[in-house]
Short mmCIF file of C-alpha atoms in Angstrom, two decimals:
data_model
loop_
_atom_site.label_atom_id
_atom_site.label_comp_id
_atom_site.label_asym_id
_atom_site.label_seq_id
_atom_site.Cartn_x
_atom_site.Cartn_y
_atom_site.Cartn_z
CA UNK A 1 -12.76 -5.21 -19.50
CA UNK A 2 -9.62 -4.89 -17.37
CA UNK A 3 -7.68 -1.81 -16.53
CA UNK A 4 -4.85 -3.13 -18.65
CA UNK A 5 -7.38 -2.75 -21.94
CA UNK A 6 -9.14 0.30 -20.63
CA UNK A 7 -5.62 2.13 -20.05
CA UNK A 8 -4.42 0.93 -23.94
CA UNK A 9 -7.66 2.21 -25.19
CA UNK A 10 -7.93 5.63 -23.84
CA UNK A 11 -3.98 6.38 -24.61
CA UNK A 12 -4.30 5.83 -28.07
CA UNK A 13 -7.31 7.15 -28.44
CA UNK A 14 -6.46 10.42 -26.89
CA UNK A 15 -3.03 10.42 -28.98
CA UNK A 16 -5.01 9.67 -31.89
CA UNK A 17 -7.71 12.34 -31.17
CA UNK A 18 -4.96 14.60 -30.51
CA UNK A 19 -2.73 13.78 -33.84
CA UNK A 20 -5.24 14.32 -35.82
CA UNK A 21 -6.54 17.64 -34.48
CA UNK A 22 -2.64 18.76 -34.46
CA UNK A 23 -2.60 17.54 -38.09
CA UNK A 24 -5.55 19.23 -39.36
CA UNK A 25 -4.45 22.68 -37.81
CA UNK A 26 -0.93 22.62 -38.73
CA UNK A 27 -2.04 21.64 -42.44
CA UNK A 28 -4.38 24.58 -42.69
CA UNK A 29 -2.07 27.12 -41.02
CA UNK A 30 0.99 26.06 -43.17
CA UNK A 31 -1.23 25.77 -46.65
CA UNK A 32 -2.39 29.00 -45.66
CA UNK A 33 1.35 30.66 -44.93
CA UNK A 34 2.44 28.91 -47.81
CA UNK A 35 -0.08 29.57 -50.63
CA UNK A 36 0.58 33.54 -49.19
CA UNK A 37 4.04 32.64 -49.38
CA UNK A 38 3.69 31.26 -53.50
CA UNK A 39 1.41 34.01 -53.79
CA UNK A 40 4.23 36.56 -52.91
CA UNK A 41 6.54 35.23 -54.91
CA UNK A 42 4.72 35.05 -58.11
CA UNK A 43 3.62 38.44 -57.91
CA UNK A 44 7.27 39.61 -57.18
CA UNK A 45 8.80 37.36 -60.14
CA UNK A 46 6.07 39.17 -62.44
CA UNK A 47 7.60 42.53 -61.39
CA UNK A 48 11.03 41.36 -61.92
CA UNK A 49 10.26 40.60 -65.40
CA UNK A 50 8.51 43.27 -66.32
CA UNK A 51 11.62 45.48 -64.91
CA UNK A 52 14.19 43.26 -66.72
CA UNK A 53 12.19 43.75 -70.06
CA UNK A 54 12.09 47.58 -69.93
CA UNK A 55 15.74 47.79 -68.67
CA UNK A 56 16.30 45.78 -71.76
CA UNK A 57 14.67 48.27 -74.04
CA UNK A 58 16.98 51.09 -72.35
CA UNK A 59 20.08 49.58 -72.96
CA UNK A 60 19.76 47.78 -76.23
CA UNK A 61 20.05 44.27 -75.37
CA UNK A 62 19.95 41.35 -77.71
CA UNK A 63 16.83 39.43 -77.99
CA UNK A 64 19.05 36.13 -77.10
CA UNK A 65 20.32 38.09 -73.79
CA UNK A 66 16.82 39.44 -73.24
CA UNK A 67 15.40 35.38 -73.23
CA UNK A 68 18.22 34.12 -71.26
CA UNK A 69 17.44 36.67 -68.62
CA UNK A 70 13.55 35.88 -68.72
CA UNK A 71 14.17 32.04 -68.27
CA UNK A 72 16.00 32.71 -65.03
CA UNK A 73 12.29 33.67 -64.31
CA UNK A 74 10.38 30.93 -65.38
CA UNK A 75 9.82 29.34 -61.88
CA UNK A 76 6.29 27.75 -60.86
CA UNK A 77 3.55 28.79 -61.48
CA UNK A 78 5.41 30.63 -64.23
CA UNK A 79 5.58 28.22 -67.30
CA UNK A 80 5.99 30.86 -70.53
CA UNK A 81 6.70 34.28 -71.21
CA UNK A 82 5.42 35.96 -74.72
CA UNK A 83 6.77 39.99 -75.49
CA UNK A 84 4.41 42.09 -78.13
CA UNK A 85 5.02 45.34 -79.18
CA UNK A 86 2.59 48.12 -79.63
CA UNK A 87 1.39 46.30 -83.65
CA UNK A 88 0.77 43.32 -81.67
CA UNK A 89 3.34 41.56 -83.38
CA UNK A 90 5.41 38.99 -81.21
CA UNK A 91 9.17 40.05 -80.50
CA UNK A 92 10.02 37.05 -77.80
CA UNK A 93 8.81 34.18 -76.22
CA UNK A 94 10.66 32.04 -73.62
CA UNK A 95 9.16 28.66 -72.15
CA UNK A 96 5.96 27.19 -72.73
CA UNK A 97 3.78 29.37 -74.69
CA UNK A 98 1.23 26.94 -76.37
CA UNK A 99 -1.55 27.49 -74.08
CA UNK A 100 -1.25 30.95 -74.80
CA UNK A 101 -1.58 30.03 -78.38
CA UNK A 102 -4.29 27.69 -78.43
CA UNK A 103 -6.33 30.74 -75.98
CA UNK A 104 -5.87 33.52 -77.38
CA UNK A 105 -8.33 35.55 -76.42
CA UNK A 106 -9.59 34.03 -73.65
CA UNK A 107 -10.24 35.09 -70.43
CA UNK A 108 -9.01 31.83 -68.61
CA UNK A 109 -6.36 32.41 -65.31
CA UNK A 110 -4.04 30.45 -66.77
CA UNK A 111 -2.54 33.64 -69.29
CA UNK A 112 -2.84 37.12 -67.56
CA UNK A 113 -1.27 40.58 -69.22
CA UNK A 114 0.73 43.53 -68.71
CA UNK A 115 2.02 46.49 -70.35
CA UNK A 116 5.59 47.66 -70.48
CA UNK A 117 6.30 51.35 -70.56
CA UNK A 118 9.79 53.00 -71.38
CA UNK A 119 9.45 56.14 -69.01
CA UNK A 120 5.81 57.27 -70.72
CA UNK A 121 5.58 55.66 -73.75
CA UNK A 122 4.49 51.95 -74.02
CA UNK A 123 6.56 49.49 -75.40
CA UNK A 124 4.12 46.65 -75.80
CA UNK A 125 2.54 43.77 -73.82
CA UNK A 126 3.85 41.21 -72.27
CA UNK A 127 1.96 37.77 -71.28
CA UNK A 128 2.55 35.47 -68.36
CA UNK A 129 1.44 31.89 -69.24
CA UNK A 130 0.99 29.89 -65.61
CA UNK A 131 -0.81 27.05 -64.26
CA UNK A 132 -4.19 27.73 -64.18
CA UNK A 133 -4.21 28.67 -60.40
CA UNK A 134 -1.45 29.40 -57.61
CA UNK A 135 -3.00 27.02 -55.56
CA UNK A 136 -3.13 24.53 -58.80
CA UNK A 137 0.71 24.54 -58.56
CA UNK A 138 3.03 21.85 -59.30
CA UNK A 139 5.24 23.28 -56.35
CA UNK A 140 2.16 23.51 -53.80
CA UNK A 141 0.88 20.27 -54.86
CA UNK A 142 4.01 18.16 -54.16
CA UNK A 143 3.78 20.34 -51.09
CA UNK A 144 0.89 19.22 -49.55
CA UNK A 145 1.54 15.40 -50.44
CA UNK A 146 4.50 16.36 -48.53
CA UNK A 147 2.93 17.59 -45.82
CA UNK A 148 -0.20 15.21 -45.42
CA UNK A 149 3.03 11.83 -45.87
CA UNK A 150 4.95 13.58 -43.05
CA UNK A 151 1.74 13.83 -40.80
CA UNK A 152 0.93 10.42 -41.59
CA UNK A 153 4.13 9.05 -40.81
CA UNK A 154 4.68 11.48 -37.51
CA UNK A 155 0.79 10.21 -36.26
CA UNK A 156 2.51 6.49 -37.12
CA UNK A 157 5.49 7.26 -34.85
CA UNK A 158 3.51 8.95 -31.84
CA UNK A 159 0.70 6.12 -32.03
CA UNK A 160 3.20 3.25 -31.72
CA UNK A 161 5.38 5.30 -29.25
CA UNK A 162 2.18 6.00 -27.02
CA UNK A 163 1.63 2.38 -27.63
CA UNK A 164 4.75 1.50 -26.17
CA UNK A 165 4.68 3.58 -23.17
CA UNK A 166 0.77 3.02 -22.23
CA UNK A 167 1.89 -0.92 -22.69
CA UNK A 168 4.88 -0.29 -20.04
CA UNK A 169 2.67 2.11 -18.10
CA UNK A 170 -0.44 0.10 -17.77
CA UNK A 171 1.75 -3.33 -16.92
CA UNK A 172 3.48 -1.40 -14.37
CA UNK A 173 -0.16 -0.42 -12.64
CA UNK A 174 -1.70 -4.03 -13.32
CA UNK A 175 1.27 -5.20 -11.66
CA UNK A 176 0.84 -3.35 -8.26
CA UNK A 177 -2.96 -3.72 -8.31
CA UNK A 178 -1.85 -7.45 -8.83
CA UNK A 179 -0.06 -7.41 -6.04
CA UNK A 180 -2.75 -4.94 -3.83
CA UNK A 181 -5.10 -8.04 -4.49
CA UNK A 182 -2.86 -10.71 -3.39
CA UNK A 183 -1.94 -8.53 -0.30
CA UNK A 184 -6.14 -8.23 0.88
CA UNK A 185 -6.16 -12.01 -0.07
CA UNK A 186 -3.54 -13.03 2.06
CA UNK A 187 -5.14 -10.75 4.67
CA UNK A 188 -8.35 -12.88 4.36
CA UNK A 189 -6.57 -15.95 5.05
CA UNK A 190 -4.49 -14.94 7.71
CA UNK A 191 -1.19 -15.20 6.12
CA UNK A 192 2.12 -13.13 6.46
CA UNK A 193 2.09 -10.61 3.79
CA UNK A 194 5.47 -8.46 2.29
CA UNK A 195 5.16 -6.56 -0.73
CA UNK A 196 7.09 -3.45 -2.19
CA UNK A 197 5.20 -0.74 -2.12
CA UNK A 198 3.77 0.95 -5.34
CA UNK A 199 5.59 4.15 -6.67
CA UNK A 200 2.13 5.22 -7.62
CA UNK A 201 0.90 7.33 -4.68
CA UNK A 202 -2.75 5.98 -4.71
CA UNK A 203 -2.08 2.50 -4.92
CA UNK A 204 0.90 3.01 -2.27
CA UNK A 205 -1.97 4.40 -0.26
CA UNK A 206 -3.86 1.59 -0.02
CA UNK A 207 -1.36 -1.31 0.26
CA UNK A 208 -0.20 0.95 3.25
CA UNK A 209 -3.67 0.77 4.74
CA UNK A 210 -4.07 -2.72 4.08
CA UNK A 211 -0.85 -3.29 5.67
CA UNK A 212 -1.93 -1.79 8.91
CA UNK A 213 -5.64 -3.09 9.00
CA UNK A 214 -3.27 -6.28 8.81
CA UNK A 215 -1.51 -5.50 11.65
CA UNK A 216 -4.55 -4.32 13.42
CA UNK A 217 -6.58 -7.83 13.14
CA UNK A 218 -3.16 -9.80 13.96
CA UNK A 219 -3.14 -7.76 17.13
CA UNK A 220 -6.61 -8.18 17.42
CA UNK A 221 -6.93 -12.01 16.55
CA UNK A 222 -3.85 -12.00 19.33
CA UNK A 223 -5.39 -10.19 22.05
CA UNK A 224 -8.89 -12.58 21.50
CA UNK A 225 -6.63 -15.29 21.69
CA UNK A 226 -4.97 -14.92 24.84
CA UNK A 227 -8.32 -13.51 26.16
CA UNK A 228 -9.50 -17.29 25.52
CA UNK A 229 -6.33 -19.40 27.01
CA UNK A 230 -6.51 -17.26 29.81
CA UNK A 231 -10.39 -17.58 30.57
CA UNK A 232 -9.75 -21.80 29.90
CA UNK A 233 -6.54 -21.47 31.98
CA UNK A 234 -9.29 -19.94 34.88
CA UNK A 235 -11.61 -22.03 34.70
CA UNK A 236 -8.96 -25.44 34.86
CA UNK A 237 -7.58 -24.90 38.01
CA UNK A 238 -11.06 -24.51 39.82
CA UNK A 239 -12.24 -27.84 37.69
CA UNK A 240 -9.26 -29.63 38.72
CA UNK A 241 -9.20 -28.72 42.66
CA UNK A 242 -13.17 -30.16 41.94
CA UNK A 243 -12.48 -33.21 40.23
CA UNK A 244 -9.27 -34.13 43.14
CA UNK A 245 -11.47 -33.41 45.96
CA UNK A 246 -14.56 -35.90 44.20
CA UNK A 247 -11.90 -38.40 43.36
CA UNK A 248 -10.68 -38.59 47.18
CA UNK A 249 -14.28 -38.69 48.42
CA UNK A 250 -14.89 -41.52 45.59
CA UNK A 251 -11.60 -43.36 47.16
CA UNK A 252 -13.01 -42.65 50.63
CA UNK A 253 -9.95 -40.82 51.27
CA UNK A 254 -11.81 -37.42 52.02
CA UNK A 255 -14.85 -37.20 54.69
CA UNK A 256 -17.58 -34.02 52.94
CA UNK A 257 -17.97 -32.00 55.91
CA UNK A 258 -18.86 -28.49 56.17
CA UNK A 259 -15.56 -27.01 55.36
CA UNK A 260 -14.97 -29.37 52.25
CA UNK A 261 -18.37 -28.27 51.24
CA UNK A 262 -16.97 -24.28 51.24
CA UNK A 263 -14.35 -25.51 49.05
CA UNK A 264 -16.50 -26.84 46.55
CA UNK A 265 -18.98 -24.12 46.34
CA UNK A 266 -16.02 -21.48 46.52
CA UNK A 267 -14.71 -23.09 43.70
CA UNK A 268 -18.27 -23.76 41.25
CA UNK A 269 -18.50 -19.79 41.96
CA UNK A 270 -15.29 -19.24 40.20
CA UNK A 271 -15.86 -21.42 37.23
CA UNK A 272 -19.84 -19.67 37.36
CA UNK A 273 -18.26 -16.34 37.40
CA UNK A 274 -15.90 -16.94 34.47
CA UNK A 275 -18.74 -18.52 31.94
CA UNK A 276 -20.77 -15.93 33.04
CA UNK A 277 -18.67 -12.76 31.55
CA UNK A 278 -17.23 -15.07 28.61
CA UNK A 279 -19.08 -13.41 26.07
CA UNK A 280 -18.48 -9.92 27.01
CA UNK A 281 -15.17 -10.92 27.57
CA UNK A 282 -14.85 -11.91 23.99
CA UNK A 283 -16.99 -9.42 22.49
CA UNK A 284 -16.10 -6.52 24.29
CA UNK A 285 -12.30 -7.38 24.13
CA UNK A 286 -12.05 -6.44 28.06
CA UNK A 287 -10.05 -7.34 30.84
CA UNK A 288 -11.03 -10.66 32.19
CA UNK A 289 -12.63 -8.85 34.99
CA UNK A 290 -12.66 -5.07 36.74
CA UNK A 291 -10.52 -4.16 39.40
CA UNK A 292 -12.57 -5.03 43.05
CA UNK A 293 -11.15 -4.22 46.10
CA UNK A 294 -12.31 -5.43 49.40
CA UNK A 295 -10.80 -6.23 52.79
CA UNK A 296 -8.87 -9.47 52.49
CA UNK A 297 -7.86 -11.76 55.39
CA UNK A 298 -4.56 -13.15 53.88
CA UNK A 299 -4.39 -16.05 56.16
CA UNK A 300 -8.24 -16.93 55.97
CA UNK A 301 -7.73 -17.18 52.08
CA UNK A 302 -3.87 -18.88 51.99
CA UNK A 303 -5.76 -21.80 54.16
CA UNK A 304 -8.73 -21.73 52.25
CA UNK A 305 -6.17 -22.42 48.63
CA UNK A 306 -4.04 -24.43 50.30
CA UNK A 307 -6.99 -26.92 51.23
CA UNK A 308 -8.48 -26.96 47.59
CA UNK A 309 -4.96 -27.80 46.39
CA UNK A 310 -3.27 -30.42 49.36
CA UNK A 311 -5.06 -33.24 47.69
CA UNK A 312 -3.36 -32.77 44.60
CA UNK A 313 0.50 -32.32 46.20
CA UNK A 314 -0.55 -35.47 48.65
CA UNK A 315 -1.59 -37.47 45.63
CA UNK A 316 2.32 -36.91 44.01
CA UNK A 317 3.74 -37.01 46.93
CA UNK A 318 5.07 -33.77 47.47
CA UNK A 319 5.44 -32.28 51.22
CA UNK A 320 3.17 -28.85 51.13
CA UNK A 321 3.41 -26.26 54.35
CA UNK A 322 1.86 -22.99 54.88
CA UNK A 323 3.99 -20.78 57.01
CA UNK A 324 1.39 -18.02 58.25
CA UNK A 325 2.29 -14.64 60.52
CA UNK A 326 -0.07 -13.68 62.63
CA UNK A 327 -2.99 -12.42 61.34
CA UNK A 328 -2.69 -10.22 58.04
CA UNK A 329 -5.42 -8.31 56.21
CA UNK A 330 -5.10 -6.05 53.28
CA UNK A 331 -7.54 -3.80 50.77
CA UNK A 332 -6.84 -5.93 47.45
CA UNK A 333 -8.82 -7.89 44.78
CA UNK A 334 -9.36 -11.12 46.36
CA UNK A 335 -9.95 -12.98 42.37
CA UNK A 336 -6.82 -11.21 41.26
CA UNK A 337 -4.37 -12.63 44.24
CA UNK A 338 -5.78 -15.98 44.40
CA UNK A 339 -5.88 -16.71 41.22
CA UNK A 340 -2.12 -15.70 41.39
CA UNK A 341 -1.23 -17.88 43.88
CA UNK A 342 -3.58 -20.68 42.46
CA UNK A 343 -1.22 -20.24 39.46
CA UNK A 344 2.08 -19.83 40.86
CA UNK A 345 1.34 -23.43 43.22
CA UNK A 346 0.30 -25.22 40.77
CA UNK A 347 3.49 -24.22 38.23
CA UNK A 348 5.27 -25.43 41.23
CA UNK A 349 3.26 -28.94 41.49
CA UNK A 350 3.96 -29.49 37.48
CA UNK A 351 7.85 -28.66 37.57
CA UNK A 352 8.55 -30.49 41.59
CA UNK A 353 9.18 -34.25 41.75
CA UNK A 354 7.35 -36.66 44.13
CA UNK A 355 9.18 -36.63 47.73
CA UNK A 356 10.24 -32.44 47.42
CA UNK A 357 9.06 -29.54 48.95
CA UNK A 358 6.92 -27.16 48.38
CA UNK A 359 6.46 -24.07 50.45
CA UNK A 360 3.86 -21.05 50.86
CA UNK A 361 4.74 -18.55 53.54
CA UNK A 362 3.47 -14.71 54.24
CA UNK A 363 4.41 -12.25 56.19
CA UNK A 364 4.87 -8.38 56.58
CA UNK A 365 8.37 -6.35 56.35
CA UNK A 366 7.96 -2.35 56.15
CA UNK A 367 5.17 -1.12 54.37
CA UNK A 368 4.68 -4.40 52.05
CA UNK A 369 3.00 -7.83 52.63
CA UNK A 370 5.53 -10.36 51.46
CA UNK A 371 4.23 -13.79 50.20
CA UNK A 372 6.61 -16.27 49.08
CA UNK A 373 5.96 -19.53 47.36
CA UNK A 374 9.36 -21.82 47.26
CA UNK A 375 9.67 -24.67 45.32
CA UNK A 376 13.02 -27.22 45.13
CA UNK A 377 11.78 -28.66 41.64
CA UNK A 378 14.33 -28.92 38.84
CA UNK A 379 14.12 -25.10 38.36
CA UNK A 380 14.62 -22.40 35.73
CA UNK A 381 17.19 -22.05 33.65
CA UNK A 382 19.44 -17.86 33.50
CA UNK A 383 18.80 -17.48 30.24
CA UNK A 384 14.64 -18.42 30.53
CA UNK A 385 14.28 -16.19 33.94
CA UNK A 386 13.56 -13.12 31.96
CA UNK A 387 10.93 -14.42 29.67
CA UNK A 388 9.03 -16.98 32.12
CA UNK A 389 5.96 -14.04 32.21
CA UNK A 390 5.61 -14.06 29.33
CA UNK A 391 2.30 -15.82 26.89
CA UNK A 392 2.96 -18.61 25.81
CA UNK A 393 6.85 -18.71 26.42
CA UNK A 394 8.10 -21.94 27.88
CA UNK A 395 11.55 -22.82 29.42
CA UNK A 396 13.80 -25.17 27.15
CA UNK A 397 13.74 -27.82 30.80
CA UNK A 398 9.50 -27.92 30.65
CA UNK A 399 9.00 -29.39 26.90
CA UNK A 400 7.87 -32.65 28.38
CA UNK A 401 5.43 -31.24 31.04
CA UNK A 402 2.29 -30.20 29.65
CA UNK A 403 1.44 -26.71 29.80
CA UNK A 404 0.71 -23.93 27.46
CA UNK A 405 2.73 -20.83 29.09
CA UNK A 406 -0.05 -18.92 30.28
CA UNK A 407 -0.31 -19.43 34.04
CA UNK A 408 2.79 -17.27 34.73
CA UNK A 409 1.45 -14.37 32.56
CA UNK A 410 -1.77 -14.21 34.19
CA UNK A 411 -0.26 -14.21 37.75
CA UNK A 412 2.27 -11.47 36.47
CA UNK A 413 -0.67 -9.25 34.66
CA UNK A 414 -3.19 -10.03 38.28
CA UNK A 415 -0.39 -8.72 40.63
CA UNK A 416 0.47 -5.57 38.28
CA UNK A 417 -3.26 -4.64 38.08
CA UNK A 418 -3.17 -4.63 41.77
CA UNK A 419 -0.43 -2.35 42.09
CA UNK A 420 2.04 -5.20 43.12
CA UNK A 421 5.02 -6.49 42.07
CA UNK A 422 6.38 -10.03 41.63
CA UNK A 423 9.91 -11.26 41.17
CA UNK A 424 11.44 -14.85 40.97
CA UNK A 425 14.51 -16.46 41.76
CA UNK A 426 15.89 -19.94 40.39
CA UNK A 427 18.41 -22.18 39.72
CA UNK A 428 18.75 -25.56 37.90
CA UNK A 429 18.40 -28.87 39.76
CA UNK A 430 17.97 -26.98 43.24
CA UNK A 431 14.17 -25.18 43.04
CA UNK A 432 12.51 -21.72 42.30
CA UNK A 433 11.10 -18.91 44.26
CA UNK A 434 8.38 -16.66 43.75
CA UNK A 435 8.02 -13.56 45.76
CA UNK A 436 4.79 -11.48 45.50
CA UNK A 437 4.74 -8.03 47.08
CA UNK A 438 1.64 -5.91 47.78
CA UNK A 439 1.27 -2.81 49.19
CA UNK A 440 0.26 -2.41 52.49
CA UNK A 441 -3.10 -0.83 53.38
#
């Protein structure tokens, strides 16, 4: 049964329930105030004609005056009025005094006596003929018809009106539950949801919460995400340095000596590492890996990315130097900056043409190791300079490179985890530069 049914149902049952109880009191209250009421007034019409016969007597009024007087007096239950003297001979009757007649002598309700005294002396009898009980009467019946047709037609009134309003009322809740349903529906599928809220404060409740366990998974399903394209975008640039160093030795372009060998294995130990912590990655929802800081010879580890990666820039062409100074070491994560500067070289190989330059140089000034990777590729437009870090933006100048926007944000999240900073300056058709700084220790 739905809520629409089992709203209608109740209402009009509990108006109905309610009507009738109403009814049934409020008839016997007002039969019972009324018969008292009829009661009342019968017994005080009796008196009044008992004192307007023996004020008759006193002053010597006609008979004709005397029944003129008593049929202002003939009012229901009172139907007749018969006036005997003390012989028992009849002096007056007024009304309908056939049942009094055809009873005489009986002992039925519907004829009851009384004497009438003049000061001490009696005068006679005189006999009320009535219907043959107050409650009998003509004026109490129509009454109660009355009564029980204005109930029925009230109970008609309040039954269609509660009709009417549970109809409105139970639409308006079907409605919002309606739209509560499609709300966790669209959830399920991952679609946008907008809904007015319900004015009913429990429903309201839980389209709010729905709304925000929405919100929740979309940050969720977002966070996973970029969790993902940033482990793949990890893992690529170790796979590619692999693949370019195998396709040189296939071409006989690149002798495997010890120090290509290092490459290799430094870079199967970063792709290792990665698949390694995938899962808890994923699972855990952490960051793709802890904080681990070591002593880091800056030059020793420029040389050792600039090797994995000169195949690459010699295979498009593209003149690649290493300015060092002197010998530099620093406390730092040594995953965390060369995957930065993995990143920010190869942006630089997509987005610089065959014959440029590219240019990675380090160096100390003050209390911060400077290292500066300088590109003259067709560069980065004003208006895209404050977005480049971030996921998945791309300039409006890269839409026919192939990329997905992620290589930038990882390098920018790497060096803020490290307590760095990185800044970049470009302009169109002349190159870009990066410009990592790390505190000195």
């Amino acid at each position: 049964m739905t809520i629409k049914k089992q709203w209608l149902i109740t209402l009009v049952t509990v108006v109905i329930v309610t009507v009738f109880i109403n009814t049934v009191l409020l008839t016997i209250l007002i039969n019972k105030n009324f018969n008292t009421y009829v009661s009342n007034t019968y017994k005080e019409n009796v008196s009044k004609i008992i004192s307007t016969i023996e004020e008759s007597s006193k002053k010597d009024i006609s008979n004709m005056q005397l029944e003129m007087n008593l049929k202002g007096h003939l009012d229901d239950p009172i139907v007749g009025i018969i006036i005997y003297d003390n012989y028992g001979r009849e002096i007056l009757s007024v009304g309908n005094t056939m049942m009094h007649h055809m009873m005489m002598g009986s002992t039925r309700e519907d004829v009851e006596s009384y004497d009438v005294k003049d000061k001490s002396s009696d005068i006679g009898k005189v006999y009320i003929v009535k219907n043959a009980s107050i409650d009998g009467s003509s004026t109490i019946n129509i009454f109660k018809k009355t009564l029980v047709m204005n109930s029925l037609i009230v109970s008609a009134i309040v039954i269609f009106l509660a009709i009417i309003i549970s109809l409105y009322m139970s639409k308006k809740t079907v409605d919002d539950l309606k739209k509560t349903e499609e709300l966790a529906q669209n959830i399920n599928l991952g679609n946008d949801t907008n809904i007015k809220l319900s004015s009913i404060k429990e429903i309201r409740f839980i389209q709010v919460s729905l709304q925000e366990l929405s919100s929740k998974l979309k940050l969720k399903q977002k966070g996973r995400k970029k969790l993902i394209d940033e482990m793949i975008h990890q893992t690529r640039t170790p796979l590619t340095i692999l693949k370019s160093h195998v396709e040189a030795y296939e071409d006989g372009i690149l002798e495997l000596n010890s120090s290509e060998f290092n490459i290799l294995e430094e870079q199967i130990d970063n792709v290792t590492s990665i698949i390694s912590n995938m899962s808890e990655m994923i699972e855990g929802e952490k960051d793709l890996e802890e904080i681990k800081i070591e002593k880091v010879n800056l030059n020793d580890l420029i040389n050792q990315i600039g090797n994995g990666l000169k195949l690459q820039f010699k295979k498009k062409n593209i003149d690649f130097k290493i300015v060092e100074n002197n010998n530099i070491s620093i406390n730092t994560d040594r995953y965390k900056l060369s995957q930065t500067i993995y990143n920010i070289l190869t942006n630089s190989y997509k987005f610089t043409l065959e014959g440029e330059t590219v240019i990675l140089e380090i160096f100390k000034e003050d209390k911060n190791i400077k290292i500066i990777i300088e590109d003259t590729g067709i560069g980065i437009k004003k208006e895209d300079l404050k977005r480049i870090f971030e996921a998945y933006y791309r300039g409006v100048n890269t839409n026919k490179i192939k990329g997905e926007g992620i290589g930038l944000y990882v390098a920018y999240e790497n060096i803020e985890a490290i307590k760095g900073k990185i800044e970049v300056e470009s302009k169109c058709g002349i190159g870009t530069k990066f410009i990592i700084m790390l505190p000195y220790t």
